[in-house]
Short mmCIF file of N, CA, C and O in Angstrom, two decimals:
data_model
loop_
_atom_site.label_atom_id
_atom_site.label_comp_id
_atom_site.label_asym_id
_atom_site.label_seq_id
_atom_site.Cartn_x
_atom_site.Cartn_y
_atom_site.Cartn_z
N ALA A 1237 0.84 -1.19 0.00
CA ALA A 1237 0.00 0.00 0.00
C ALA A 1237 0.88 1.24 0.00
O ALA A 1237 1.91 1.27 0.65
N GLY A 1238 0.44 2.25 -0.72
CA GLY A 1238 1.18 3.49 -0.77
C GLY A 1238 0.91 4.35 0.45
O GLY A 1238 0.08 4.02 1.30
N VAL A 1239 1.61 5.44 0.51
CA VAL A 1239 1.44 6.39 1.62
C VAL A 1239 0.00 6.91 1.59
O VAL A 1239 -0.49 7.31 0.53
N PRO A 1240 -0.69 6.89 2.72
CA PRO A 1240 -2.08 7.35 2.75
C PRO A 1240 -2.22 8.80 2.26
O PRO A 1240 -1.37 9.65 2.56
N ALA A 1241 -3.30 9.06 1.55
CA ALA A 1241 -3.58 10.42 1.06
C ALA A 1241 -3.68 11.37 2.25
O ALA A 1241 -4.21 11.02 3.30
N GLY A 1242 -3.16 12.56 2.07
CA GLY A 1242 -3.23 13.56 3.12
C GLY A 1242 -2.27 13.33 4.28
O GLY A 1242 -2.43 13.94 5.33
N CYS A 1243 -1.28 12.47 4.08
CA CYS A 1243 -0.32 12.18 5.14
C CYS A 1243 0.37 13.48 5.59
O CYS A 1243 0.91 14.21 4.77
N PRO A 1244 0.36 13.77 6.89
CA PRO A 1244 0.95 15.02 7.37
C PRO A 1244 2.47 14.95 7.58
O PRO A 1244 3.07 15.89 8.07
N TYR A 1245 3.08 13.82 7.19
CA TYR A 1245 4.51 13.61 7.42
C TYR A 1245 5.22 13.32 6.11
O TYR A 1245 4.60 12.91 5.14
N ASP A 1246 6.53 13.53 6.09
CA ASP A 1246 7.34 13.12 4.95
C ASP A 1246 7.69 11.66 5.13
O ASP A 1246 8.22 11.27 6.18
N VAL A 1247 7.39 10.84 4.14
CA VAL A 1247 7.61 9.41 4.22
C VAL A 1247 8.48 8.99 3.04
O VAL A 1247 8.18 9.31 1.90
N GLY A 1248 9.57 8.30 3.32
CA GLY A 1248 10.46 7.84 2.26
C GLY A 1248 11.50 6.90 2.81
O GLY A 1248 11.55 6.63 4.01
N LEU A 1249 12.34 6.40 1.91
CA LEU A 1249 13.39 5.48 2.32
C LEU A 1249 14.58 6.24 2.89
O LEU A 1249 14.85 7.38 2.52
N LEU A 1250 15.29 5.59 3.80
CA LEU A 1250 16.49 6.18 4.39
C LEU A 1250 17.52 6.45 3.31
O LEU A 1250 18.16 7.49 3.28
N ASP A 1251 17.67 5.52 2.38
CA ASP A 1251 18.60 5.64 1.27
C ASP A 1251 17.81 5.40 0.00
O ASP A 1251 17.29 4.31 -0.21
N SER A 1252 17.69 6.40 -0.83
CA SER A 1252 16.84 6.30 -2.02
C SER A 1252 17.29 5.22 -3.00
O SER A 1252 16.55 4.85 -3.89
N HIS A 1253 18.51 4.69 -2.83
CA HIS A 1253 19.01 3.65 -3.74
C HIS A 1253 18.84 2.25 -3.17
O HIS A 1253 19.20 1.28 -3.81
N ALA A 1254 18.31 2.14 -1.98
CA ALA A 1254 18.18 0.83 -1.33
C ALA A 1254 16.73 0.37 -1.35
O ALA A 1254 15.81 1.18 -1.35
N ASP A 1255 16.55 -0.93 -1.35
CA ASP A 1255 15.19 -1.48 -1.36
C ASP A 1255 14.82 -2.12 -0.04
O ASP A 1255 13.66 -2.34 0.23
N ARG A 1256 15.78 -2.44 0.82
CA ARG A 1256 15.48 -3.18 2.04
C ARG A 1256 15.83 -2.40 3.30
O ARG A 1256 16.01 -2.99 4.36
N LEU A 1257 15.94 -1.12 3.22
CA LEU A 1257 16.23 -0.32 4.41
C LEU A 1257 14.93 0.17 5.03
O LEU A 1257 13.88 0.16 4.38
N PRO A 1258 14.98 0.62 6.27
CA PRO A 1258 13.72 1.04 6.91
C PRO A 1258 13.08 2.23 6.20
O PRO A 1258 13.75 3.07 5.61
N LEU A 1259 11.78 2.26 6.30
CA LEU A 1259 11.02 3.40 5.83
C LEU A 1259 11.11 4.48 6.90
O LEU A 1259 11.03 4.18 8.09
N VAL A 1260 11.30 5.72 6.49
CA VAL A 1260 11.46 6.82 7.43
C VAL A 1260 10.23 7.71 7.41
O VAL A 1260 9.76 8.10 6.34
N ILE A 1261 9.71 8.02 8.59
CA ILE A 1261 8.62 8.97 8.74
C ILE A 1261 9.19 10.18 9.46
O ILE A 1261 9.65 10.08 10.60
N ARG A 1262 9.22 11.32 8.76
CA ARG A 1262 9.83 12.54 9.31
C ARG A 1262 8.75 13.58 9.62
O ARG A 1262 7.83 13.76 8.82
N ALA A 1263 8.94 14.26 10.73
CA ALA A 1263 8.05 15.36 11.07
C ALA A 1263 8.19 16.44 10.00
O ALA A 1263 9.30 16.76 9.58
N ARG A 1264 7.08 16.94 9.54
CA ARG A 1264 7.09 18.02 8.55
C ARG A 1264 6.99 19.35 9.29
O ARG A 1264 7.84 20.21 9.15
N GLY A 1265 5.97 19.54 10.06
CA GLY A 1265 5.80 20.75 10.86
C GLY A 1265 5.31 20.37 12.24
O GLY A 1265 5.74 20.90 13.25
N ASP A 1266 4.40 19.41 12.27
CA ASP A 1266 3.81 18.93 13.52
C ASP A 1266 4.74 17.88 14.13
O ASP A 1266 4.91 16.80 13.58
N ARG A 1267 5.34 18.19 15.26
CA ARG A 1267 6.30 17.30 15.89
C ARG A 1267 5.72 16.55 17.09
O ARG A 1267 6.43 15.89 17.82
N ASP A 1268 4.39 16.65 17.28
CA ASP A 1268 3.73 16.07 18.44
C ASP A 1268 3.68 14.54 18.36
O ASP A 1268 3.16 13.98 17.40
N VAL A 1269 4.22 13.87 19.37
CA VAL A 1269 4.28 12.41 19.39
C VAL A 1269 2.89 11.79 19.52
O VAL A 1269 2.61 10.76 18.90
N SER A 1270 2.01 12.40 20.28
CA SER A 1270 0.65 11.87 20.45
C SER A 1270 -0.09 11.83 19.13
O SER A 1270 -0.78 10.85 18.81
N ARG A 1271 0.04 12.87 18.33
CA ARG A 1271 -0.62 12.88 17.02
C ARG A 1271 0.03 11.89 16.07
O ARG A 1271 -0.66 11.26 15.26
N LEU A 1272 1.34 11.71 16.16
CA LEU A 1272 2.01 10.68 15.36
C LEU A 1272 1.45 9.31 15.72
O LEU A 1272 1.11 8.52 14.83
N CYS A 1273 1.35 9.02 17.01
CA CYS A 1273 0.83 7.72 17.45
C CYS A 1273 -0.59 7.51 16.95
O CYS A 1273 -0.94 6.41 16.48
N ALA A 1274 -1.42 8.53 17.03
CA ALA A 1274 -2.80 8.43 16.54
C ALA A 1274 -2.81 8.17 15.04
O ALA A 1274 -3.60 7.36 14.55
N TRP A 1275 -1.94 8.85 14.29
CA TRP A 1275 -1.87 8.65 12.85
C TRP A 1275 -1.44 7.21 12.53
O TRP A 1275 -2.00 6.58 11.63
N LEU A 1276 -0.46 6.68 13.27
CA LEU A 1276 -0.01 5.31 13.05
C LEU A 1276 -1.14 4.31 13.30
O LEU A 1276 -1.31 3.36 12.54
N VAL A 1277 -1.92 4.53 14.35
CA VAL A 1277 -3.05 3.65 14.65
C VAL A 1277 -4.12 3.77 13.55
O VAL A 1277 -4.63 2.77 13.06
N ASP A 1278 -4.44 4.99 13.16
CA ASP A 1278 -5.46 5.20 12.12
C ASP A 1278 -5.05 4.63 10.77
O ASP A 1278 -5.90 4.36 9.93
N ASN A 1279 -3.75 4.48 10.57
CA ASN A 1279 -3.22 3.98 9.28
C ASN A 1279 -2.49 2.66 9.46
O ASN A 1279 -1.48 2.40 8.81
N ARG A 1280 -3.03 1.81 10.32
CA ARG A 1280 -2.34 0.55 10.66
C ARG A 1280 -2.13 -0.35 9.46
O ARG A 1280 -1.15 -1.08 9.41
N ASP A 1281 -3.02 -0.34 8.47
CA ASP A 1281 -2.81 -1.18 7.28
C ASP A 1281 -1.55 -0.74 6.54
O ASP A 1281 -0.75 -1.57 6.11
N PHE A 1282 -1.36 0.57 6.41
CA PHE A 1282 -0.14 1.09 5.78
C PHE A 1282 1.09 0.71 6.61
O PHE A 1282 2.10 0.27 6.06
N VAL A 1283 0.99 0.87 7.93
CA VAL A 1283 2.11 0.55 8.82
C VAL A 1283 2.48 -0.92 8.71
O VAL A 1283 3.66 -1.27 8.55
N ARG A 1284 1.51 -1.81 8.74
CA ARG A 1284 1.79 -3.25 8.63
C ARG A 1284 2.41 -3.58 7.29
O ARG A 1284 3.36 -4.37 7.21
N SER A 1285 1.89 -3.01 6.23
CA SER A 1285 2.44 -3.25 4.90
C SER A 1285 3.89 -2.76 4.82
O SER A 1285 4.76 -3.43 4.26
N ALA A 1286 4.15 -1.58 5.38
CA ALA A 1286 5.50 -1.02 5.37
C ALA A 1286 6.46 -1.90 6.17
O ALA A 1286 7.60 -2.14 5.75
N LEU A 1287 6.00 -2.41 7.30
CA LEU A 1287 6.86 -3.28 8.12
C LEU A 1287 7.17 -4.58 7.39
O LEU A 1287 8.31 -5.07 7.45
N ARG A 1288 6.20 -5.13 6.69
CA ARG A 1288 6.46 -6.35 5.92
C ARG A 1288 7.46 -6.10 4.81
O ARG A 1288 8.34 -6.90 4.55
N ARG A 1289 7.34 -4.96 4.15
CA ARG A 1289 8.22 -4.68 3.00
C ARG A 1289 9.62 -4.25 3.42
O ARG A 1289 10.60 -4.70 2.86
N TRP A 1290 9.71 -3.33 4.39
CA TRP A 1290 11.02 -2.75 4.74
C TRP A 1290 11.59 -3.27 6.05
O TRP A 1290 12.75 -3.00 6.35
N GLY A 1291 10.81 -3.97 6.83
CA GLY A 1291 11.34 -4.59 8.05
C GLY A 1291 11.38 -3.69 9.27
O GLY A 1291 11.52 -4.17 10.38
N ALA A 1292 11.26 -2.38 9.08
CA ALA A 1292 11.31 -1.45 10.21
C ALA A 1292 10.80 -0.08 9.77
O ALA A 1292 10.81 0.24 8.58
N LEU A 1293 10.36 0.69 10.74
CA LEU A 1293 10.00 2.09 10.52
C LEU A 1293 10.91 2.93 11.41
O LEU A 1293 11.10 2.61 12.58
N LEU A 1294 11.42 3.99 10.87
CA LEU A 1294 12.26 4.92 11.61
C LEU A 1294 11.53 6.25 11.64
O LEU A 1294 11.14 6.77 10.59
N VAL A 1295 11.28 6.78 12.83
CA VAL A 1295 10.64 8.09 12.94
C VAL A 1295 11.68 9.11 13.38
O VAL A 1295 12.49 8.84 14.27
N ARG A 1296 11.63 10.27 12.74
CA ARG A 1296 12.62 11.31 13.02
C ARG A 1296 11.96 12.67 13.16
O ARG A 1296 10.98 12.97 12.49
N GLY A 1297 12.56 13.47 14.03
CA GLY A 1297 12.16 14.87 14.13
C GLY A 1297 10.96 15.14 15.02
O GLY A 1297 10.42 16.24 15.00
N PHE A 1298 10.55 14.17 15.82
CA PHE A 1298 9.41 14.35 16.71
C PHE A 1298 9.88 14.73 18.11
O PHE A 1298 11.01 14.45 18.48
N ASP A 1299 9.00 15.37 18.87
CA ASP A 1299 9.33 15.85 20.20
C ASP A 1299 9.30 14.70 21.21
O ASP A 1299 8.30 14.50 21.89
N VAL A 1300 10.40 13.98 21.30
CA VAL A 1300 10.53 12.90 22.28
C VAL A 1300 11.53 13.38 23.31
O VAL A 1300 12.69 13.63 23.01
N ARG A 1301 11.06 13.52 24.54
CA ARG A 1301 11.91 14.04 25.61
C ARG A 1301 12.44 12.93 26.53
O ARG A 1301 13.48 13.07 27.12
N GLU A 1302 11.65 11.86 26.66
CA GLU A 1302 12.04 10.78 27.55
C GLU A 1302 11.43 9.48 27.02
O GLU A 1302 10.59 9.50 26.13
N ALA A 1303 11.85 8.37 27.59
CA ALA A 1303 11.40 7.04 27.11
C ALA A 1303 9.88 6.89 27.15
O ALA A 1303 9.31 6.24 26.29
N ALA A 1304 9.21 7.50 28.11
CA ALA A 1304 7.76 7.38 28.22
C ALA A 1304 7.02 8.01 27.05
O ALA A 1304 5.89 7.66 26.77
N ASP A 1305 7.67 8.95 26.37
CA ASP A 1305 7.04 9.58 25.20
C ASP A 1305 6.93 8.58 24.09
O ASP A 1305 6.14 8.64 23.23
#
């Protein structure tokens, strides 16, 4: 499945020349972790498909201050 329409984040590969590296989800403007988590839950089919294809998701640029976040 492709990136969901209206995705508020930048989504792409870590290395544009690789096929088996993690998919990266980068904060565009909204860096709130709670909204990211809600988006991941709302788009679980995309997340599962991405995990099957790339083996991992890497999130970058979000406001994570401590492990509980």
